[in-house]
Amino acid sequence: MNKDAPILEFDSDRGAILSPQVFNLQNGGGLPNIAVLCFFQDVLQALAAQGELVVVHHLVSEIGENPVYLYTSGGKPVTIMHPGVGAPLAAGFLEELIALGVTRFVVCGGCGVLDPEIAVGHPVILNGAIRDEGTSYHICRPRAKWIRIHGWYRR
């Protein structure tokens, strides 16, 4: 490990001291195993106002309570929530959702692009991201300047 710059430290041991799988917060029920993490708060508020989302749980952090919703699509339940802003908060919420029984995630948010050929509002499916925060250094080696998403989305 590099003691000069703590952000560059990386432990290749995949066994974590704390792991969300160890904690079973389901209390006999749990959440639907599929979740959508939606960064569009206005969409969540509109769906909740229309009665499409039902609050089934709250995750709590220093910013207060964050509702976890149940949404039913085609007769199948889906967990929906806003992941908060910032990688550390989103990672913490993600781990709590895993402990509550969620195993698959879809993230929906906005982004900027540098390619003028891509129109504003055009959907984009990412296959990687440039690192600009510290949370990812806990899951990938620090020498990587960007994170490639492998073919998991094809399953």
PDB file of C-alpha atoms in Angstrom:
ATOM      1  CA  MET A   1       0.000   0.000   0.000  1.00  0.00           C
ATOM      2  CA  ASN A   2       1.089   3.531  -0.727  1.00  0.00           C
ATOM      3  CA  LYS A   3       1.236   5.429   2.566  1.00  0.00           C
ATOM      4  CA  ASP A   4       1.997   8.754   0.850  1.00  0.00           C
ATOM      5  CA  ALA A   5      -1.437   9.180  -0.743  1.00  0.00           C
ATOM      6  CA  PRO A   6      -4.191   7.282   1.101  1.00  0.00           C
ATOM      7  CA  ILE A   7      -6.591   7.555  -1.853  1.00  0.00           C
ATOM      8  CA  LEU A   8      -4.179   5.395  -3.873  1.00  0.00           C
ATOM      9  CA  GLU A   9      -4.240   2.529  -1.378  1.00  0.00           C
ATOM     10  CA  PHE A  10      -5.877  -0.639  -2.645  1.00  0.00           C
ATOM     11  CA  ASP A  11      -6.391  -3.947  -0.889  1.00  0.00           C
ATOM     12  CA  SER A  12      -6.778  -6.757  -3.424  1.00  0.00           C
ATOM     13  CA  ASP A  13      -8.382  -9.039  -0.806  1.00  0.00           C
ATOM     14  CA  ARG A  14     -12.049  -9.184  -1.905  1.00  0.00           C
ATOM     15  CA  GLY A  15     -13.139 -10.159   1.601  1.00  0.00           C
ATOM     16  CA  ALA A  16     -14.454  -7.003   3.253  1.00  0.00           C
ATOM     17  CA  ILE A  17     -14.425  -6.279   6.965  1.00  0.00           C
ATOM     18  CA  LEU A  18     -18.098  -5.357   6.630  1.00  0.00           C
ATOM     19  CA  SER A  19     -20.184  -6.785   3.822  1.00  0.00           C
ATOM     20  CA  PRO A  20     -23.883  -6.117   3.174  1.00  0.00           C
ATOM     21  CA  GLN A  21     -24.504  -9.816   2.521  1.00  0.00           C
ATOM     22  CA  VAL A  22     -23.586 -10.583   6.144  1.00  0.00           C
ATOM     23  CA  PHE A  23     -26.420  -8.449   7.483  1.00  0.00           C
ATOM     24  CA  ASN A  24     -29.944  -9.671   6.913  1.00  0.00           C
ATOM     25  CA  LEU A  25     -32.185  -6.666   7.424  1.00  0.00           C
ATOM     26  CA  GLN A  26     -35.142  -8.299   5.702  1.00  0.00           C
ATOM     27  CA  ASN A  27     -37.052  -9.187   8.884  1.00  0.00           C
ATOM     28  CA  GLY A  28     -38.875 -11.976   7.075  1.00  0.00           C
ATOM     29  CA  GLY A  29     -39.969  -9.797   4.144  1.00  0.00           C
ATOM     30  CA  GLY A  30     -37.315  -7.785   2.435  1.00  0.00           C
ATOM     31  CA  LEU A  31     -37.570  -5.704  -0.701  1.00  0.00           C
ATOM     32  CA  PRO A  32     -38.080  -6.852  -4.285  1.00  0.00           C
ATOM     33  CA  ASN A  33     -34.704  -8.046  -5.577  1.00  0.00           C
ATOM     34  CA  ILE A  34     -34.730  -5.620  -8.541  1.00  0.00           C
ATOM     35  CA  ALA A  35     -34.188  -1.913  -7.875  1.00  0.00           C
ATOM     36  CA  VAL A  36     -34.104   1.252  -9.940  1.00  0.00           C
ATOM     37  CA  LEU A  37     -31.928   3.992  -8.481  1.00  0.00           C
ATOM     38  CA  CYS A  38     -33.386   7.145 -10.018  1.00  0.00           C
ATOM     39  CA  PHE A  39     -31.547  10.475  -9.781  1.00  0.00           C
ATOM     40  CA  PHE A  40     -34.601  12.361 -11.099  1.00  0.00           C
ATOM     41  CA  GLN A  41     -36.266  13.528  -7.870  1.00  0.00           C
ATOM     42  CA  ASP A  42     -39.018  15.327  -9.806  1.00  0.00           C
ATOM     43  CA  VAL A  43     -40.045  12.044 -11.479  1.00  0.00           C
ATOM     44  CA  LEU A  44     -40.153  10.250  -8.126  1.00  0.00           C
ATOM     45  CA  GLN A  45     -42.233  13.023  -6.579  1.00  0.00           C
ATOM     46  CA  ALA A  46     -44.687  13.005  -9.503  1.00  0.00           C
ATOM     47  CA  LEU A  47     -45.087   9.219  -9.387  1.00  0.00           C
ATOM     48  CA  ALA A  48     -45.591   9.335  -5.609  1.00  0.00           C
ATOM     49  CA  ALA A  49     -48.207  12.099  -5.968  1.00  0.00           C
ATOM     50  CA  GLN A  50     -50.055   9.957  -8.532  1.00  0.00           C
ATOM     51  CA  GLY A  51     -50.070   7.015  -6.116  1.00  0.00           C
ATOM     52  CA  GLU A  52     -47.765   4.943  -8.334  1.00  0.00           C
ATOM     53  CA  LEU A  53     -45.090   4.667  -5.622  1.00  0.00           C
ATOM     54  CA  VAL A  54     -45.716   3.326  -2.131  1.00  0.00           C
ATOM     55  CA  VAL A  55     -43.206   4.057   0.652  1.00  0.00           C
ATOM     56  CA  VAL A  56     -42.155   0.706   2.138  1.00  0.00           C
ATOM     57  CA  HIS A  57     -38.957   1.640   3.976  1.00  0.00           C
ATOM     58  CA  HIS A  58     -36.621   4.531   4.769  1.00  0.00           C
ATOM     59  CA  LEU A  59     -32.834   4.614   4.636  1.00  0.00           C
ATOM     60  CA  VAL A  60     -31.378   7.106   7.066  1.00  0.00           C
ATOM     61  CA  SER A  61     -28.224   9.197   6.752  1.00  0.00           C
ATOM     62  CA  GLU A  62     -26.993  12.582   7.921  1.00  0.00           C
ATOM     63  CA  ILE A  63     -29.293  14.220   5.351  1.00  0.00           C
ATOM     64  CA  GLY A  64     -32.317  12.621   7.018  1.00  0.00           C
ATOM     65  CA  GLU A  65     -34.726   9.947   5.866  1.00  0.00           C
ATOM     66  CA  ASN A  66     -34.646   8.787   2.264  1.00  0.00           C
ATOM     67  CA  PRO A  67     -37.800   6.910   1.181  1.00  0.00           C
ATOM     68  CA  VAL A  68     -37.619   3.511  -0.467  1.00  0.00           C
ATOM     69  CA  TYR A  69     -40.595   2.907  -2.713  1.00  0.00           C
ATOM     70  CA  LEU A  70     -42.405  -0.091  -4.133  1.00  0.00           C
ATOM     71  CA  TYR A  71     -43.527   0.194  -7.758  1.00  0.00           C
ATOM     72  CA  THR A  72     -45.431  -2.487  -9.621  1.00  0.00           C
ATOM     73  CA  SER A  73     -44.821  -2.891 -13.345  1.00  0.00           C
ATOM     74  CA  GLY A  74     -46.542  -5.629 -15.313  1.00  0.00           C
ATOM     75  CA  GLY A  75     -47.563  -7.264 -12.044  1.00  0.00           C
ATOM     76  CA  LYS A  76     -43.956  -7.456 -10.842  1.00  0.00           C
ATOM     77  CA  PRO A  77     -42.731  -5.424  -7.856  1.00  0.00           C
ATOM     78  CA  VAL A  78     -39.667  -3.203  -8.203  1.00  0.00           C
ATOM     79  CA  THR A  79     -37.780  -1.288  -5.515  1.00  0.00           C
ATOM     80  CA  ILE A  80     -37.291   2.399  -6.400  1.00  0.00           C
ATOM     81  CA  MET A  81     -35.261   5.072  -4.618  1.00  0.00           C
ATOM     82  CA  HIS A  82     -33.167   8.179  -5.088  1.00  0.00           C
ATOM     83  CA  PRO A  83     -29.541   7.196  -4.356  1.00  0.00           C
ATOM     84  CA  GLY A  84     -28.536  10.591  -2.995  1.00  0.00           C
ATOM     85  CA  VAL A  85     -25.844  12.810  -4.456  1.00  0.00           C
ATOM     86  CA  GLY A  86     -22.228  11.745  -4.182  1.00  0.00           C
ATOM     87  CA  ALA A  87     -20.573   8.371  -4.522  1.00  0.00           C
ATOM     88  CA  PRO A  88     -20.073   7.688  -0.780  1.00  0.00           C
ATOM     89  CA  LEU A  89     -23.764   8.236   0.031  1.00  0.00           C
ATOM     90  CA  ALA A  90     -24.924   6.246  -3.001  1.00  0.00           C
ATOM     91  CA  ALA A  91     -22.536   3.393  -2.113  1.00  0.00           C
ATOM     92  CA  GLY A  92     -23.838   3.338   1.456  1.00  0.00           C
ATOM     93  CA  PHE A  93     -27.456   3.230   0.267  1.00  0.00           C
ATOM     94  CA  LEU A  94     -26.543   0.523  -2.247  1.00  0.00           C
ATOM     95  CA  GLU A  95     -25.071  -1.644   0.513  1.00  0.00           C
ATOM     96  CA  GLU A  96     -28.157  -1.163   2.678  1.00  0.00           C
ATOM     97  CA  LEU A  97     -30.413  -2.180  -0.214  1.00  0.00           C
ATOM     98  CA  ILE A  98     -28.300  -5.318  -0.720  1.00  0.00           C
ATOM     99  CA  ALA A  99     -28.752  -6.135   2.982  1.00  0.00           C
ATOM    100  CA  LEU A 100     -32.507  -5.666   2.455  1.00  0.00           C
ATOM    101  CA  GLY A 101     -32.565  -8.260  -0.326  1.00  0.00           C
ATOM    102  CA  VAL A 102     -31.904  -6.324  -3.545  1.00  0.00           C
ATOM    103  CA  THR A 103     -29.577  -8.181  -5.932  1.00  0.00           C
ATOM    104  CA  ARG A 104     -29.992  -6.358  -9.264  1.00  0.00           C
ATOM    105  CA  PHE A 105     -29.758  -2.623  -9.924  1.00  0.00           C
ATOM    106  CA  VAL A 106     -30.509  -0.242 -12.757  1.00  0.00           C
ATOM    107  CA  VAL A 107     -29.359   3.363 -12.366  1.00  0.00           C
ATOM    108  CA  CYS A 108     -31.123   6.177 -14.181  1.00  0.00           C
ATOM    109  CA  GLY A 109     -29.692   9.685 -14.177  1.00  0.00           C
ATOM    110  CA  GLY A 110     -28.508  12.578 -16.256  1.00  0.00           C
ATOM    111  CA  CYS A 111     -25.085  13.395 -17.627  1.00  0.00           C
ATOM    112  CA  GLY A 112     -23.255  15.821 -19.831  1.00  0.00           C
ATOM    113  CA  VAL A 113     -21.544  14.854 -23.076  1.00  0.00           C
ATOM    114  CA  LEU A 114     -18.662  16.260 -25.069  1.00  0.00           C
ATOM    115  CA  ASP A 115     -19.888  14.900 -28.404  1.00  0.00           C
ATOM    116  CA  PRO A 116     -21.993  17.540 -30.221  1.00  0.00           C
ATOM    117  CA  GLU A 117     -23.621  14.735 -32.257  1.00  0.00           C
ATOM    118  CA  ILE A 118     -25.514  13.577 -29.166  1.00  0.00           C
ATOM    119  CA  ALA A 119     -28.672  15.632 -28.732  1.00  0.00           C
ATOM    120  CA  VAL A 120     -29.815  16.952 -25.353  1.00  0.00           C
ATOM    121  CA  GLY A 121     -32.181  14.433 -23.788  1.00  0.00           C
ATOM    122  CA  HIS A 122     -30.930  11.560 -25.951  1.00  0.00           C
ATOM    123  CA  PRO A 123     -30.691   8.299 -23.984  1.00  0.00           C
ATOM    124  CA  VAL A 124     -27.175   6.969 -23.469  1.00  0.00           C
ATOM    125  CA  ILE A 125     -26.138   3.584 -22.069  1.00  0.00           C
ATOM    126  CA  LEU A 126     -22.731   3.852 -20.451  1.00  0.00           C
ATOM    127  CA  ASN A 127     -20.035   1.210 -20.725  1.00  0.00           C
ATOM    128  CA  GLY A 128     -17.516   3.015 -18.552  1.00  0.00           C
ATOM    129  CA  ALA A 129     -16.825   6.095 -16.464  1.00  0.00           C
ATOM    130  CA  ILE A 130     -13.883   8.363 -15.737  1.00  0.00           C
ATOM    131  CA  ARG A 131     -12.888   8.382 -12.098  1.00  0.00           C
ATOM    132  CA  ASP A 132     -13.320  11.694 -10.347  1.00  0.00           C
ATOM    133  CA  GLU A 133     -14.140  10.645  -6.806  1.00  0.00           C
ATOM    134  CA  GLY A 134     -12.669   8.442  -4.079  1.00  0.00           C
ATOM    135  CA  THR A 135     -15.227   5.675  -3.603  1.00  0.00           C
ATOM    136  CA  SER A 136     -14.243   3.656  -6.678  1.00  0.00           C
ATOM    137  CA  TYR A 137     -10.701   3.246  -5.337  1.00  0.00           C
ATOM    138  CA  HIS A 138     -12.158   0.758  -2.878  1.00  0.00           C
ATOM    139  CA  ILE A 139     -13.334  -1.534  -5.695  1.00  0.00           C
ATOM    140  CA  CYS A 140     -10.776  -1.075  -8.494  1.00  0.00           C
ATOM    141  CA  ARG A 141      -7.009  -0.728  -8.583  1.00  0.00           C
ATOM    142  CA  PRO A 142      -5.939   2.925  -8.322  1.00  0.00           C
ATOM    143  CA  ARG A 143      -3.871   2.862 -11.519  1.00  0.00           C
ATOM    144  CA  ALA A 144      -7.069   2.697 -13.600  1.00  0.00           C
ATOM    145  CA  LYS A 145      -8.100   6.192 -14.710  1.00  0.00           C
ATOM    146  CA  TRP A 146     -11.511   4.997 -15.756  1.00  0.00           C
ATOM    147  CA  ILE A 147     -13.803   2.125 -14.923  1.00  0.00           C
ATOM    148  CA  ARG A 148     -15.048  -0.149 -17.688  1.00  0.00           C
ATOM    149  CA  ILE A 149     -18.383  -1.848 -17.151  1.00  0.00           C
ATOM    150  CA  HIS A 150     -18.054  -5.413 -18.364  1.00  0.00           C
ATOM    151  CA  GLY A 151     -20.786  -7.337 -20.207  1.00  0.00           C
ATOM    152  CA  TRP A 152     -23.045  -7.751 -17.162  1.00  0.00           C
ATOM    153  CA  TYR A 153     -25.779  -5.628 -18.791  1.00  0.00           C
ATOM    154  CA  ARG A 154     -26.212  -8.188 -21.564  1.00  0.00           C
ATOM    155  CA  ARG A 155     -27.549 -10.819 -19.157  1.00  0.00           C
TER     156      ARG A 155
END
